[in-house]
Protein backbone atom coordinates (compact mmCIF):
# COMPACT_ATOMS: atom_id res chain seq x y z
CA UNK A 1 0.00 0.00 0.00
CA UNK A 2 1.42 3.39 -0.96
CA UNK A 3 2.03 6.01 1.71
CA UNK A 4 0.66 9.51 1.73
CA UNK A 5 1.89 11.92 -0.95
CA UNK A 6 4.13 9.38 -2.61
CA UNK A 7 5.86 8.19 0.54
CA UNK A 8 6.58 4.54 1.11
CA UNK A 9 3.93 2.65 3.07
CA UNK A 10 6.09 2.53 6.22
CA UNK A 11 6.02 6.28 6.71
CA UNK A 12 3.00 7.85 8.36
CA UNK A 13 1.56 11.31 7.97
CA UNK A 14 3.93 14.20 8.40
CA UNK A 15 4.24 15.25 12.02
CA UNK A 16 3.03 11.90 13.42
CA UNK A 17 4.90 9.15 15.21
CA UNK A 18 4.38 5.43 14.60
CA UNK A 19 2.00 5.20 17.58
CA UNK A 20 -0.17 8.05 16.26
CA UNK A 21 1.21 10.78 18.55
CA UNK A 22 2.24 14.14 17.19
CA UNK A 23 5.90 15.14 16.86
CA UNK A 24 5.00 18.80 16.55
CA UNK A 25 5.30 20.90 19.69
CA UNK A 26 2.05 21.83 21.35
CA UNK A 27 1.07 25.48 21.16
CA UNK A 28 1.81 27.44 24.31
CA UNK A 29 -1.10 28.26 26.61
CA UNK A 30 -0.29 31.98 26.31
CA UNK A 31 0.01 31.82 22.53
CA UNK A 32 2.31 34.32 20.84
CA UNK A 33 1.71 36.83 23.63
CA UNK A 34 3.89 34.87 26.09
CA UNK A 35 7.20 35.25 24.17
CA UNK A 36 6.41 38.92 23.53
CA UNK A 37 5.62 39.52 27.20
CA UNK A 38 8.91 37.89 28.23
CA UNK A 39 10.92 39.77 25.61
CA UNK A 40 9.54 43.11 26.78
CA UNK A 41 8.77 42.47 30.44
CA UNK A 42 12.11 41.11 31.62
CA UNK A 43 14.20 43.97 30.19
CA UNK A 44 11.74 46.50 31.66
CA UNK A 45 11.90 44.80 35.05
CA UNK A 46 15.71 44.72 34.94
CA UNK A 47 15.86 48.38 33.93
CA UNK A 48 13.52 49.34 36.76
CA UNK A 49 15.62 47.39 39.29
CA UNK A 50 18.80 49.06 38.06
CA UNK A 51 17.24 52.52 38.12
CA UNK A 52 15.97 52.03 41.67
CA UNK A 53 19.32 50.69 42.87
CA UNK A 54 21.45 53.41 41.27
CA UNK A 55 21.81 55.63 38.23
CA UNK A 56 21.97 54.06 34.81
CA UNK A 57 21.40 50.60 33.43
CA UNK A 58 23.52 47.82 34.88
CA UNK A 59 23.69 44.08 35.40
CA UNK A 60 20.01 43.50 36.18
CA UNK A 61 19.02 45.18 32.92
CA UNK A 62 21.54 43.18 30.88
CA UNK A 63 20.45 39.90 32.48
CA UNK A 64 16.77 40.75 31.97
CA UNK A 65 17.30 41.66 28.32
CA UNK A 66 19.38 38.56 27.52
CA UNK A 67 17.09 36.22 29.47
CA UNK A 68 13.93 37.74 28.00
CA UNK A 69 15.23 37.54 24.44
CA UNK A 70 16.54 34.00 24.92
CA UNK A 71 13.26 32.78 26.39
CA UNK A 72 11.28 34.50 23.65
CA UNK A 73 13.40 32.72 21.03
CA UNK A 74 12.98 29.41 22.86
CA UNK A 75 9.20 29.76 23.03
CA UNK A 76 8.65 31.17 19.53
CA UNK A 77 8.13 29.18 16.38
CA UNK A 78 10.16 29.60 13.21
CA UNK A 79 8.07 32.55 12.09
CA UNK A 80 8.62 34.31 15.40
CA UNK A 81 12.42 33.93 15.38
CA UNK A 82 12.91 36.79 12.94
CA UNK A 83 10.69 39.00 15.05
CA UNK A 84 12.73 38.18 18.15
CA UNK A 85 16.04 38.83 16.40
CA UNK A 86 14.91 42.06 14.76
CA UNK A 87 13.00 43.47 17.70
CA UNK A 88 15.43 42.77 20.54
CA UNK A 89 17.66 45.84 19.95
CA UNK A 90 14.56 48.03 19.70
CA UNK A 91 13.15 46.54 22.91
CA UNK A 92 16.43 47.24 24.71
CA UNK A 93 16.43 50.84 23.53
CA UNK A 94 12.74 51.32 24.32
CA UNK A 95 13.13 49.87 27.82
CA UNK A 96 16.11 52.11 28.50
CA UNK A 97 14.29 55.18 27.23
CA UNK A 98 11.06 54.41 29.09
CA UNK A 99 12.73 53.88 32.44
CA UNK A 100 15.15 56.80 32.08
CA UNK A 101 12.36 59.18 31.04
CA UNK A 102 10.08 57.99 33.83
CA UNK A 103 12.80 58.40 36.45
CA UNK A 104 14.36 61.64 35.19
CA UNK A 105 11.78 63.50 33.13
CA UNK A 106 13.16 66.89 34.16
CA UNK A 107 16.68 65.97 33.00
CA UNK A 108 15.57 65.27 29.40
CA UNK A 109 14.07 68.54 28.17
CA UNK A 110 14.81 70.06 24.75
CA UNK A 111 18.29 69.34 23.39
CA UNK A 112 19.10 67.18 26.40
CA UNK A 113 16.60 64.61 25.11
CA UNK A 114 18.60 64.13 21.90
CA UNK A 115 21.82 63.89 23.88
CA UNK A 116 20.23 61.39 26.25
CA UNK A 117 18.90 59.30 23.36
CA UNK A 118 22.37 59.13 21.80
CA UNK A 119 23.78 58.07 25.17
CA UNK A 120 21.13 55.34 25.51
CA UNK A 121 22.04 53.92 22.11
CA UNK A 122 25.79 53.96 22.78
CA UNK A 123 25.55 52.54 26.31
CA UNK A 124 22.83 50.07 25.30
CA UNK A 125 24.68 48.69 22.29
CA UNK A 126 26.54 45.96 24.23
CA UNK A 127 23.26 44.79 25.78
CA UNK A 128 21.57 44.86 22.37
CA UNK A 129 24.37 42.70 20.96
CA UNK A 130 24.25 40.27 23.88
CA UNK A 131 20.48 39.88 23.49
CA UNK A 132 20.73 39.17 19.75
CA UNK A 133 23.57 36.69 20.33
CA UNK A 134 21.51 34.92 23.01
CA UNK A 135 18.57 34.59 20.63
CA UNK A 136 20.84 33.36 17.81
CA UNK A 137 22.35 30.70 20.08
CA UNK A 138 18.93 29.49 21.21
CA UNK A 139 17.73 29.33 17.60
CA UNK A 140 20.86 27.46 16.48
CA UNK A 141 20.46 24.92 19.28
CA UNK A 142 16.81 24.41 18.39
CA UNK A 143 17.67 23.89 14.72
CA UNK A 144 20.43 21.38 15.52
CA UNK A 145 18.15 19.46 17.89
CA UNK A 146 15.34 19.38 15.30
CA UNK A 147 17.71 18.06 12.63
CA UNK A 148 19.03 15.37 14.97
CA UNK A 149 15.50 14.26 15.80
CA UNK A 150 14.62 14.23 12.13
CA UNK A 151 17.65 12.19 11.05
CA UNK A 152 18.26 10.09 14.08
PDB file of C-alpha atoms in Angstrom:
ATOM      1  CA  UNK A   1       0.000   0.000   0.000  1.00  0.00           C
ATOM      2  CA  UNK A   2       1.423   3.391  -0.956  1.00  0.00           C
ATOM      3  CA  UNK A   3       2.028   6.006   1.713  1.00  0.00           C
ATOM      4  CA  UNK A   4       0.656   9.511   1.725  1.00  0.00           C
ATOM      5  CA  UNK A   5       1.889  11.919  -0.946  1.00  0.00           C
ATOM      6  CA  UNK A   6       4.129   9.380  -2.613  1.00  0.00           C
ATOM      7  CA  UNK A   7       5.858   8.188   0.544  1.00  0.00           C
ATOM      8  CA  UNK A   8       6.577   4.538   1.108  1.00  0.00           C
ATOM      9  CA  UNK A   9       3.931   2.650   3.066  1.00  0.00           C
ATOM     10  CA  UNK A  10       6.087   2.525   6.222  1.00  0.00           C
ATOM     11  CA  UNK A  11       6.016   6.281   6.714  1.00  0.00           C
ATOM     12  CA  UNK A  12       2.997   7.853   8.355  1.00  0.00           C
ATOM     13  CA  UNK A  13       1.558  11.315   7.973  1.00  0.00           C
ATOM     14  CA  UNK A  14       3.931  14.195   8.396  1.00  0.00           C
ATOM     15  CA  UNK A  15       4.239  15.247  12.015  1.00  0.00           C
ATOM     16  CA  UNK A  16       3.032  11.898  13.415  1.00  0.00           C
ATOM     17  CA  UNK A  17       4.904   9.151  15.214  1.00  0.00           C
ATOM     18  CA  UNK A  18       4.377   5.434  14.599  1.00  0.00           C
ATOM     19  CA  UNK A  19       1.997   5.197  17.583  1.00  0.00           C
ATOM     20  CA  UNK A  20      -0.166   8.047  16.258  1.00  0.00           C
ATOM     21  CA  UNK A  21       1.206  10.784  18.551  1.00  0.00           C
ATOM     22  CA  UNK A  22       2.241  14.137  17.187  1.00  0.00           C
ATOM     23  CA  UNK A  23       5.904  15.137  16.864  1.00  0.00           C
ATOM     24  CA  UNK A  24       4.998  18.805  16.549  1.00  0.00           C
ATOM     25  CA  UNK A  25       5.303  20.897  19.691  1.00  0.00           C
ATOM     26  CA  UNK A  26       2.048  21.826  21.349  1.00  0.00           C
ATOM     27  CA  UNK A  27       1.072  25.476  21.165  1.00  0.00           C
ATOM     28  CA  UNK A  28       1.806  27.442  24.311  1.00  0.00           C
ATOM     29  CA  UNK A  29      -1.098  28.257  26.612  1.00  0.00           C
ATOM     30  CA  UNK A  30      -0.294  31.976  26.309  1.00  0.00           C
ATOM     31  CA  UNK A  31       0.006  31.822  22.529  1.00  0.00           C
ATOM     32  CA  UNK A  32       2.313  34.324  20.839  1.00  0.00           C
ATOM     33  CA  UNK A  33       1.714  36.828  23.634  1.00  0.00           C
ATOM     34  CA  UNK A  34       3.891  34.875  26.091  1.00  0.00           C
ATOM     35  CA  UNK A  35       7.196  35.253  24.171  1.00  0.00           C
ATOM     36  CA  UNK A  36       6.409  38.921  23.528  1.00  0.00           C
ATOM     37  CA  UNK A  37       5.623  39.516  27.204  1.00  0.00           C
ATOM     38  CA  UNK A  38       8.906  37.888  28.227  1.00  0.00           C
ATOM     39  CA  UNK A  39      10.918  39.774  25.613  1.00  0.00           C
ATOM     40  CA  UNK A  40       9.535  43.110  26.781  1.00  0.00           C
ATOM     41  CA  UNK A  41       8.766  42.465  30.444  1.00  0.00           C
ATOM     42  CA  UNK A  42      12.108  41.106  31.616  1.00  0.00           C
ATOM     43  CA  UNK A  43      14.198  43.974  30.190  1.00  0.00           C
ATOM     44  CA  UNK A  44      11.744  46.501  31.664  1.00  0.00           C
ATOM     45  CA  UNK A  45      11.903  44.796  35.053  1.00  0.00           C
ATOM     46  CA  UNK A  46      15.712  44.723  34.943  1.00  0.00           C
ATOM     47  CA  UNK A  47      15.860  48.377  33.933  1.00  0.00           C
ATOM     48  CA  UNK A  48      13.521  49.340  36.765  1.00  0.00           C
ATOM     49  CA  UNK A  49      15.617  47.389  39.294  1.00  0.00           C
ATOM     50  CA  UNK A  50      18.802  49.063  38.059  1.00  0.00           C
ATOM     51  CA  UNK A  51      17.241  52.519  38.123  1.00  0.00           C
ATOM     52  CA  UNK A  52      15.966  52.029  41.667  1.00  0.00           C
ATOM     53  CA  UNK A  53      19.321  50.694  42.871  1.00  0.00           C
ATOM     54  CA  UNK A  54      21.448  53.413  41.273  1.00  0.00           C
ATOM     55  CA  UNK A  55      21.813  55.627  38.227  1.00  0.00           C
ATOM     56  CA  UNK A  56      21.973  54.055  34.807  1.00  0.00           C
ATOM     57  CA  UNK A  57      21.399  50.603  33.429  1.00  0.00           C
ATOM     58  CA  UNK A  58      23.516  47.821  34.881  1.00  0.00           C
ATOM     59  CA  UNK A  59      23.685  44.084  35.395  1.00  0.00           C
ATOM     60  CA  UNK A  60      20.010  43.500  36.176  1.00  0.00           C
ATOM     61  CA  UNK A  61      19.021  45.184  32.917  1.00  0.00           C
ATOM     62  CA  UNK A  62      21.544  43.180  30.885  1.00  0.00           C
ATOM     63  CA  UNK A  63      20.453  39.897  32.478  1.00  0.00           C
ATOM     64  CA  UNK A  64      16.771  40.746  31.969  1.00  0.00           C
ATOM     65  CA  UNK A  65      17.304  41.658  28.319  1.00  0.00           C
ATOM     66  CA  UNK A  66      19.376  38.560  27.525  1.00  0.00           C
ATOM     67  CA  UNK A  67      17.092  36.220  29.466  1.00  0.00           C
ATOM     68  CA  UNK A  68      13.929  37.737  28.001  1.00  0.00           C
ATOM     69  CA  UNK A  69      15.229  37.542  24.442  1.00  0.00           C
ATOM     70  CA  UNK A  70      16.535  33.998  24.920  1.00  0.00           C
ATOM     71  CA  UNK A  71      13.259  32.782  26.394  1.00  0.00           C
ATOM     72  CA  UNK A  72      11.279  34.504  23.648  1.00  0.00           C
ATOM     73  CA  UNK A  73      13.405  32.719  21.028  1.00  0.00           C
ATOM     74  CA  UNK A  74      12.977  29.413  22.860  1.00  0.00           C
ATOM     75  CA  UNK A  75       9.198  29.763  23.033  1.00  0.00           C
ATOM     76  CA  UNK A  76       8.648  31.165  19.530  1.00  0.00           C
ATOM     77  CA  UNK A  77       8.126  29.182  16.377  1.00  0.00           C
ATOM     78  CA  UNK A  78      10.162  29.595  13.213  1.00  0.00           C
ATOM     79  CA  UNK A  79       8.067  32.551  12.087  1.00  0.00           C
ATOM     80  CA  UNK A  80       8.624  34.309  15.403  1.00  0.00           C
ATOM     81  CA  UNK A  81      12.419  33.927  15.384  1.00  0.00           C
ATOM     82  CA  UNK A  82      12.910  36.786  12.940  1.00  0.00           C
ATOM     83  CA  UNK A  83      10.692  38.999  15.050  1.00  0.00           C
ATOM     84  CA  UNK A  84      12.726  38.178  18.152  1.00  0.00           C
ATOM     85  CA  UNK A  85      16.039  38.827  16.396  1.00  0.00           C
ATOM     86  CA  UNK A  86      14.912  42.056  14.760  1.00  0.00           C
ATOM     87  CA  UNK A  87      12.999  43.467  17.699  1.00  0.00           C
ATOM     88  CA  UNK A  88      15.426  42.765  20.542  1.00  0.00           C
ATOM     89  CA  UNK A  89      17.656  45.843  19.948  1.00  0.00           C
ATOM     90  CA  UNK A  90      14.564  48.027  19.699  1.00  0.00           C
ATOM     91  CA  UNK A  91      13.150  46.538  22.906  1.00  0.00           C
ATOM     92  CA  UNK A  92      16.434  47.236  24.715  1.00  0.00           C
ATOM     93  CA  UNK A  93      16.429  50.841  23.525  1.00  0.00           C
ATOM     94  CA  UNK A  94      12.743  51.318  24.317  1.00  0.00           C
ATOM     95  CA  UNK A  95      13.127  49.868  27.824  1.00  0.00           C
ATOM     96  CA  UNK A  96      16.108  52.105  28.504  1.00  0.00           C
ATOM     97  CA  UNK A  97      14.287  55.182  27.234  1.00  0.00           C
ATOM     98  CA  UNK A  98      11.061  54.406  29.091  1.00  0.00           C
ATOM     99  CA  UNK A  99      12.734  53.881  32.445  1.00  0.00           C
ATOM    100  CA  UNK A 100      15.146  56.803  32.082  1.00  0.00           C
ATOM    101  CA  UNK A 101      12.356  59.176  31.043  1.00  0.00           C
ATOM    102  CA  UNK A 102      10.082  57.988  33.832  1.00  0.00           C
ATOM    103  CA  UNK A 103      12.796  58.400  36.454  1.00  0.00           C
ATOM    104  CA  UNK A 104      14.361  61.645  35.190  1.00  0.00           C
ATOM    105  CA  UNK A 105      11.777  63.499  33.133  1.00  0.00           C
ATOM    106  CA  UNK A 106      13.164  66.891  34.162  1.00  0.00           C
ATOM    107  CA  UNK A 107      16.676  65.967  32.999  1.00  0.00           C
ATOM    108  CA  UNK A 108      15.565  65.272  29.402  1.00  0.00           C
ATOM    109  CA  UNK A 109      14.068  68.545  28.168  1.00  0.00           C
ATOM    110  CA  UNK A 110      14.812  70.061  24.751  1.00  0.00           C
ATOM    111  CA  UNK A 111      18.291  69.338  23.389  1.00  0.00           C
ATOM    112  CA  UNK A 112      19.104  67.179  26.401  1.00  0.00           C
ATOM    113  CA  UNK A 113      16.600  64.609  25.110  1.00  0.00           C
ATOM    114  CA  UNK A 114      18.603  64.132  21.899  1.00  0.00           C
ATOM    115  CA  UNK A 115      21.824  63.888  23.881  1.00  0.00           C
ATOM    116  CA  UNK A 116      20.229  61.387  26.252  1.00  0.00           C
ATOM    117  CA  UNK A 117      18.900  59.302  23.360  1.00  0.00           C
ATOM    118  CA  UNK A 118      22.370  59.131  21.801  1.00  0.00           C
ATOM    119  CA  UNK A 119      23.780  58.073  25.167  1.00  0.00           C
ATOM    120  CA  UNK A 120      21.130  55.343  25.505  1.00  0.00           C
ATOM    121  CA  UNK A 121      22.038  53.918  22.110  1.00  0.00           C
ATOM    122  CA  UNK A 122      25.785  53.962  22.783  1.00  0.00           C
ATOM    123  CA  UNK A 123      25.550  52.542  26.306  1.00  0.00           C
ATOM    124  CA  UNK A 124      22.825  50.068  25.305  1.00  0.00           C
ATOM    125  CA  UNK A 125      24.676  48.689  22.293  1.00  0.00           C
ATOM    126  CA  UNK A 126      26.535  45.955  24.225  1.00  0.00           C
ATOM    127  CA  UNK A 127      23.262  44.790  25.779  1.00  0.00           C
ATOM    128  CA  UNK A 128      21.573  44.857  22.368  1.00  0.00           C
ATOM    129  CA  UNK A 129      24.374  42.702  20.961  1.00  0.00           C
ATOM    130  CA  UNK A 130      24.251  40.267  23.878  1.00  0.00           C
ATOM    131  CA  UNK A 131      20.484  39.879  23.489  1.00  0.00           C
ATOM    132  CA  UNK A 132      20.728  39.173  19.752  1.00  0.00           C
ATOM    133  CA  UNK A 133      23.568  36.691  20.326  1.00  0.00           C
ATOM    134  CA  UNK A 134      21.513  34.920  23.009  1.00  0.00           C
ATOM    135  CA  UNK A 135      18.571  34.590  20.626  1.00  0.00           C
ATOM    136  CA  UNK A 136      20.839  33.358  17.811  1.00  0.00           C
ATOM    137  CA  UNK A 137      22.351  30.700  20.083  1.00  0.00           C
ATOM    138  CA  UNK A 138      18.927  29.489  21.209  1.00  0.00           C
ATOM    139  CA  UNK A 139      17.726  29.334  17.598  1.00  0.00           C
ATOM    140  CA  UNK A 140      20.861  27.460  16.481  1.00  0.00           C
ATOM    141  CA  UNK A 141      20.458  24.916  19.280  1.00  0.00           C
ATOM    142  CA  UNK A 142      16.806  24.414  18.392  1.00  0.00           C
ATOM    143  CA  UNK A 143      17.671  23.895  14.720  1.00  0.00           C
ATOM    144  CA  UNK A 144      20.429  21.380  15.525  1.00  0.00           C
ATOM    145  CA  UNK A 145      18.148  19.456  17.894  1.00  0.00           C
ATOM    146  CA  UNK A 146      15.341  19.384  15.304  1.00  0.00           C
ATOM    147  CA  UNK A 147      17.708  18.056  12.632  1.00  0.00           C
ATOM    148  CA  UNK A 148      19.026  15.370  14.971  1.00  0.00           C
ATOM    149  CA  UNK A 149      15.502  14.257  15.805  1.00  0.00           C
ATOM    150  CA  UNK A 150      14.616  14.227  12.133  1.00  0.00           C
ATOM    151  CA  UNK A 151      17.649  12.193  11.047  1.00  0.00           C
ATOM    152  CA  UNK A 152      18.261  10.086  14.084  1.00  0.00           C
TER     153      UNK A 152
END
